[in-house]
PDB file of C-alpha atoms in Angstrom:
ATOM      1  CA  GLU A   1       7.260 -60.980  47.323  1.00 51.00           C
ATOM      2  CA  ALA A   2       6.527 -57.688  45.520  1.00 54.00           C
ATOM      3  CA  SER A   3       9.370 -58.351  43.095  1.00 55.00           C
ATOM      4  CA  THR A   4       7.926 -61.823  42.293  1.00 53.00           C
ATOM      5  CA  GLN A   5       4.526 -60.343  41.464  1.00 53.00           C
ATOM      6  CA  GLU A   6       6.134 -57.784  39.170  1.00 53.00           C
ATOM      7  CA  ARG A   7       7.830 -60.560  37.186  1.00 52.00           C
ATOM      8  CA  VAL A   8       4.679 -62.713  36.953  1.00 54.00           C
ATOM      9  CA  TRP A   9       2.217 -59.951  36.138  1.00 51.00           C
ATOM     10  CA  PRO A  10       3.773 -58.755  32.830  1.00 59.00           C
ATOM     11  CA  GLU A  11       3.912 -62.357  31.567  1.00 61.00           C
ATOM     12  CA  ARG A  12       0.242 -62.915  32.452  1.00 60.00           C
ATOM     13  CA  ALA A  13      -0.704 -59.592  30.829  1.00 66.00           C
ATOM     14  CA  ARG A  14       1.093 -60.514  27.585  1.00 65.00           C
ATOM     15  CA  ASP A  15      -0.658 -63.887  27.447  1.00 66.00           C
ATOM     16  CA  HIS A  16      -3.990 -62.236  28.183  1.00 60.00           C
ATOM     17  CA  VAL A  17      -3.519 -59.618  25.437  1.00 64.00           C
ATOM     18  CA  LYS A  18      -2.447 -62.325  22.995  1.00 65.00           C
ATOM     19  CA  THR A  19      -5.545 -64.410  23.773  1.00 65.00           C
ATOM     20  CA  LEU A  20      -7.882 -61.419  23.462  1.00 59.00           C
ATOM     21  CA  THR A  21      -6.270 -60.344  20.182  1.00 62.00           C
ATOM     22  CA  HIS A  22      -6.620 -63.841  18.767  1.00 57.00           C
ATOM     23  CA  ALA A  23     -10.289 -64.048  19.823  1.00 56.00           C
ATOM     24  CA  LEU A  24     -11.014 -60.599  18.375  1.00 55.00           C
ATOM     25  CA  GLY A  25      -9.338 -61.526  15.074  1.00 54.00           C
ATOM     26  CA  LEU A  26     -11.390 -64.712  14.798  1.00 52.00           C
ATOM     27  CA  GLU A  27     -14.594 -62.833  15.529  1.00 57.00           C
ATOM     28  CA  LEU A  28     -13.852 -60.169  12.923  1.00 52.00           C
ATOM     29  CA  PHE A  29     -12.929 -62.793  10.335  1.00 47.00           C
ATOM     30  CA  ARG A  30     -16.117 -64.755  11.065  1.00 52.00           C
ATOM     31  CA  ASN A  31     -18.238 -61.628  10.523  1.00 48.00           C
ATOM     32  CA  LEU A  32     -16.710 -60.520   7.210  1.00 42.00           C
ATOM     33  CA  PRO A  33     -19.219 -60.159   4.381  1.00 41.00           C
ATOM     34  CA  THR A  34     -18.909 -63.081   1.994  1.00 39.00           C
ATOM     35  CA  ASN A  35     -17.921 -60.863  -0.918  1.00 40.00           C
ATOM     36  CA  VAL A  36     -14.823 -59.614   0.945  1.00 39.00           C
ATOM     37  CA  TYR A  37     -13.221 -63.000   1.506  1.00 38.00           C
ATOM     38  CA  LYS A  38     -13.290 -65.474  -1.340  1.00 44.00           C
ATOM     39  CA  ALA A  39     -11.970 -68.976  -1.139  1.00 45.00           C
ATOM     40  CA  VAL A  40      -9.705 -69.627  -4.123  1.00 47.00           C
ATOM     41  CA  GLY A  41     -11.635 -72.799  -4.971  1.00 54.00           C
ATOM     42  CA  ASP A  42     -14.840 -70.784  -5.364  1.00 61.00           C
ATOM     43  CA  THR A  43     -13.289 -67.936  -7.333  1.00 79.00           C
ATOM     44  CA  LYS A  44     -13.832 -67.717 -11.068  1.00 87.00           C
ATOM     45  CA  ILE A  45     -12.310 -65.265 -13.504  1.00 90.00           C
ATOM     46  CA  ASP A  46     -14.954 -63.911 -15.846  1.00 91.00           C
ATOM     47  CA  PRO A  47     -13.446 -64.170 -19.360  1.00 90.00           C
ATOM     48  CA  VAL A  48     -15.420 -61.170 -20.657  1.00 92.00           C
ATOM     49  CA  ARG A  49     -14.185 -58.946 -17.809  1.00 92.00           C
ATOM     50  CA  LEU A  50     -10.667 -60.252 -18.396  1.00 93.00           C
ATOM     51  CA  GLU A  51     -10.728 -59.507 -22.135  1.00 93.00           C
ATOM     52  CA  ASN A  52     -12.250 -56.060 -21.568  1.00 93.00           C
ATOM     53  CA  ALA A  53      -9.606 -55.164 -18.986  1.00 92.00           C
ATOM     54  CA  VAL A  54      -6.779 -56.223 -21.304  1.00 93.00           C
ATOM     55  CA  LEU A  55      -8.284 -54.395 -24.296  1.00 91.00           C
ATOM     56  CA  GLU A  56      -8.935 -51.255 -22.263  1.00 91.00           C
ATOM     57  CA  HIS A  57      -5.241 -51.056 -21.389  1.00 90.00           C
ATOM     58  CA  ALA A  58      -3.824 -52.666 -24.544  1.00 87.00           C
ATOM     59  CA  ALA A  59      -1.802 -49.683 -25.752  1.00 86.00           C
ATOM     60  CA  ARG A  60       0.017 -49.061 -22.481  1.00 87.00           C
ATOM     61  CA  GLY A  61      -0.174 -52.628 -21.225  1.00 85.00           C
ATOM     62  CA  ILE A  62      -1.693 -54.062 -18.087  1.00 88.00           C
ATOM     63  CA  SER A  63       0.343 -55.898 -15.490  1.00 91.00           C
ATOM     64  CA  VAL A  64      -0.663 -59.109 -13.794  1.00 93.00           C
ATOM     65  CA  ASP A  65      -0.749 -57.146 -10.525  1.00 94.00           C
ATOM     66  CA  ASP A  66      -3.246 -54.725 -12.084  1.00 93.00           C
ATOM     67  CA  LEU A  67      -5.427 -57.616 -13.249  1.00 93.00           C
ATOM     68  CA  ALA A  68      -5.287 -59.228  -9.810  1.00 93.00           C
ATOM     69  CA  ARG A  69      -6.497 -55.953  -8.261  1.00 93.00           C
ATOM     70  CA  HIS A  70      -9.191 -55.708 -10.946  1.00 91.00           C
ATOM     71  CA  PHE A  71     -10.537 -59.092  -9.752  1.00 92.00           C
ATOM     72  CA  ALA A  72     -10.013 -58.219  -6.049  1.00 92.00           C
ATOM     73  CA  LEU A  73      -7.495 -61.015  -5.539  1.00 93.00           C
ATOM     74  CA  SER A  74      -3.938 -61.118  -4.314  1.00 93.00           C
ATOM     75  CA  ARG A  75      -1.322 -61.688  -7.005  1.00 94.00           C
ATOM     76  CA  SER A  76      -0.724 -65.264  -5.861  1.00 94.00           C
ATOM     77  CA  GLN A  77      -4.457 -66.066  -5.663  1.00 94.00           C
ATOM     78  CA  PHE A  78      -5.025 -64.574  -9.114  1.00 95.00           C
ATOM     79  CA  ASP A  79      -2.144 -66.551 -10.591  1.00 95.00           C
ATOM     80  CA  ARG A  80      -3.360 -69.796  -9.000  1.00 94.00           C
ATOM     81  CA  VAL A  81      -6.990 -69.320 -10.108  1.00 94.00           C
ATOM     82  CA  PHE A  82      -5.932 -68.172 -13.573  1.00 94.00           C
ATOM     83  CA  ARG A  83      -3.693 -71.189 -14.153  1.00 94.00           C
ATOM     84  CA  SER A  84      -6.320 -73.637 -12.908  1.00 93.00           C
ATOM     85  CA  GLN A  85      -9.098 -72.055 -14.974  1.00 92.00           C
ATOM     86  CA  LEU A  86      -7.232 -71.164 -18.183  1.00 91.00           C
ATOM     87  CA  GLY A  87      -4.308 -73.608 -18.155  1.00 93.00           C
ATOM     88  CA  GLN A  88      -1.533 -71.062 -18.585  1.00 94.00           C
ATOM     89  CA  SER A  89       0.060 -68.122 -16.833  1.00 95.00           C
ATOM     90  CA  PRO A  90      -1.660 -64.735 -17.032  1.00 95.00           C
ATOM     91  CA  LYS A  91       1.285 -63.280 -18.957  1.00 94.00           C
ATOM     92  CA  GLN A  92       1.166 -66.087 -21.566  1.00 95.00           C
ATOM     93  CA  TRP A  93      -2.574 -65.655 -21.951  1.00 95.00           C
ATOM     94  CA  ILE A  94      -2.355 -61.861 -22.316  1.00 94.00           C
ATOM     95  CA  THR A  95       0.310 -62.187 -25.018  1.00 94.00           C
ATOM     96  CA  GLY A  96      -1.675 -64.830 -26.904  1.00 94.00           C
ATOM     97  CA  PHE A  97      -4.854 -62.777 -26.623  1.00 94.00           C
ATOM     98  CA  LYS A  98      -3.117 -59.689 -28.034  1.00 94.00           C
ATOM     99  CA  ILE A  99      -1.734 -61.684 -30.953  1.00 95.00           C
ATOM    100  CA  GLU A 100      -5.157 -63.200 -31.750  1.00 95.00           C
ATOM    101  CA  ARG A 101      -6.753 -59.736 -31.664  1.00 94.00           C
ATOM    102  CA  SER A 102      -3.946 -58.333 -33.803  1.00 95.00           C
ATOM    103  CA  LYS A 103      -4.669 -60.970 -36.456  1.00 95.00           C
ATOM    104  CA  SER A 104      -8.179 -59.579 -36.787  1.00 93.00           C
ATOM    105  CA  LEU A 105      -6.856 -56.064 -37.328  1.00 94.00           C
ATOM    106  CA  LEU A 106      -4.239 -57.269 -39.816  1.00 95.00           C
ATOM    107  CA  ARG A 107      -6.973 -59.069 -41.787  1.00 93.00           C
ATOM    108  CA  GLN A 108      -8.870 -55.785 -41.940  1.00 94.00           C
ATOM    109  CA  GLY A 109      -5.868 -54.122 -43.582  1.00 94.00           C
ATOM    110  CA  HIS A 110      -4.297 -52.293 -40.650  1.00 95.00           C
ATOM    111  CA  ARG A 111      -0.561 -51.779 -40.974  1.00 95.00           C
ATOM    112  CA  ILE A 112       1.752 -53.890 -38.830  1.00 95.00           C
ATOM    113  CA  VAL A 113       3.272 -50.838 -37.141  1.00 95.00           C
ATOM    114  CA  GLU A 114      -0.212 -49.553 -36.176  1.00 95.00           C
ATOM    115  CA  VAL A 115      -1.207 -52.902 -34.706  1.00 95.00           C
ATOM    116  CA  ALA A 116       2.074 -53.161 -32.793  1.00 94.00           C
ATOM    117  CA  ASP A 117       1.470 -49.726 -31.309  1.00 94.00           C
ATOM    118  CA  GLN A 118      -2.184 -50.409 -30.512  1.00 93.00           C
ATOM    119  CA  PHE A 119      -1.277 -53.498 -28.486  1.00 93.00           C
ATOM    120  CA  GLY A 120       1.553 -51.868 -26.569  1.00 92.00           C
ATOM    121  CA  PHE A 121       4.566 -53.541 -28.166  1.00 93.00           C
ATOM    122  CA  ALA A 122       7.807 -51.572 -27.941  1.00 92.00           C
ATOM    123  CA  ASP A 123       8.134 -51.442 -31.719  1.00 93.00           C
ATOM    124  CA  GLN A 124       7.314 -53.344 -34.902  1.00 94.00           C
ATOM    125  CA  ALA A 125      10.327 -55.657 -34.528  1.00 96.00           C
ATOM    126  CA  HIS A 126       9.246 -56.681 -31.023  1.00 96.00           C
ATOM    127  CA  PHE A 127       5.695 -57.293 -32.233  1.00 96.00           C
ATOM    128  CA  SER A 128       6.991 -59.370 -35.156  1.00 96.00           C
ATOM    129  CA  ARG A 129       9.153 -61.556 -32.882  1.00 97.00           C
ATOM    130  CA  VAL A 130       6.283 -62.224 -30.486  1.00 96.00           C
ATOM    131  CA  PHE A 131       3.806 -62.756 -33.334  1.00 96.00           C
ATOM    132  CA  LYS A 132       6.105 -65.295 -35.001  1.00 96.00           C
ATOM    133  CA  SER A 133       6.702 -67.148 -31.720  1.00 96.00           C
ATOM    134  CA  ILE A 134       2.938 -67.628 -31.317  1.00 94.00           C
ATOM    135  CA  ALA A 135       1.585 -67.784 -34.883  1.00 94.00           C
ATOM    136  CA  GLY A 136       4.570 -69.623 -36.362  1.00 95.00           C
ATOM    137  CA  LYS A 137       4.966 -67.002 -39.106  1.00 94.00           C
ATOM    138  CA  SER A 138       5.956 -63.365 -39.229  1.00 95.00           C
ATOM    139  CA  PRO A 139       3.046 -60.931 -39.524  1.00 95.00           C
ATOM    140  CA  GLY A 140       3.891 -60.186 -43.178  1.00 93.00           C
ATOM    141  CA  VAL A 141       3.961 -63.858 -44.169  1.00 94.00           C
ATOM    142  CA  TRP A 142       0.836 -64.499 -42.103  1.00 93.00           C
ATOM    143  CA  ILE A 143      -1.020 -61.621 -43.833  1.00 91.00           C
ATOM    144  CA  ASN A 144      -0.096 -62.911 -47.290  1.00 88.00           C
ATOM    145  CA  GLY A 145      -1.157 -66.449 -46.366  1.00 84.00           C
ATOM    146  CA  SER A 146      -4.356 -65.157 -44.809  1.00 72.00           C
ATOM    147  CA  LYS A 147      -5.277 -63.153 -47.920  1.00 66.00           C
ATOM    148  CA  THR A 148      -4.602 -66.136 -50.161  1.00 58.00           C
ATOM    149  CA  SER A 149      -6.696 -68.513 -48.069  1.00 54.00           C
ATOM    150  CA  LEU A 150      -9.583 -66.034 -47.953  1.00 50.00           C
ATOM    151  CA  HIS A 151      -9.809 -65.924 -51.758  1.00 50.00           C
ATOM    152  CA  GLU A 152      -9.173 -69.583 -52.531  1.00 48.00           C
ATOM    153  CA  PRO A 153     -12.231 -71.573 -53.563  1.00 48.00           C
ATOM    154  CA  LYS A 154     -13.521 -74.020 -50.993  1.00 45.00           C
ATOM    155  CA  LEU A 155     -13.136 -77.555 -52.270  1.00 47.00           C
ATOM    156  CA  GLN A 156     -15.718 -80.052 -51.156  1.00 50.00           C
ATOM    157  CA  ASP A 157     -15.338 -83.757 -50.921  1.00 49.00           C
ATOM    158  CA  ASN A 158     -18.146 -85.275 -53.011  1.00 50.00           C
ATOM    159  CA  HIS A 159     -18.684 -88.755 -51.623  1.00 48.00           C
TER     160      HIS A 159
END
């Protein structure tokens, strides 16, 4: 009879510990402050914070993991929220954002190599390839077209 109790008791103890652990976990989860746990459906990515974070780290680059930590989300939550809110992957958005900001600097007369360096591209050739894939023109052609369109007279339709 003693040997039967020894076999039953450890099984009961394991079940008891499992039940207590589960109950404790539920209680802790229930008492978390609301700012610690965010439901993905309620989470929003503030575009100003996003742009500032990317610009702050533009020269060395910022990873999607870094951005997720910046918004206190897991990588998968961040990716899901980002795609639902902005309609593209974080990496696509970051690249597009850098190219749009680089256009502003190029318009102001900054050299292509300086802009490439400022936005963390490996070199001018890499920047040019990415720029062309997004803008449809190389930076040099885009600059020349941009200068021309800035100085052309605006024609109005007189109806």
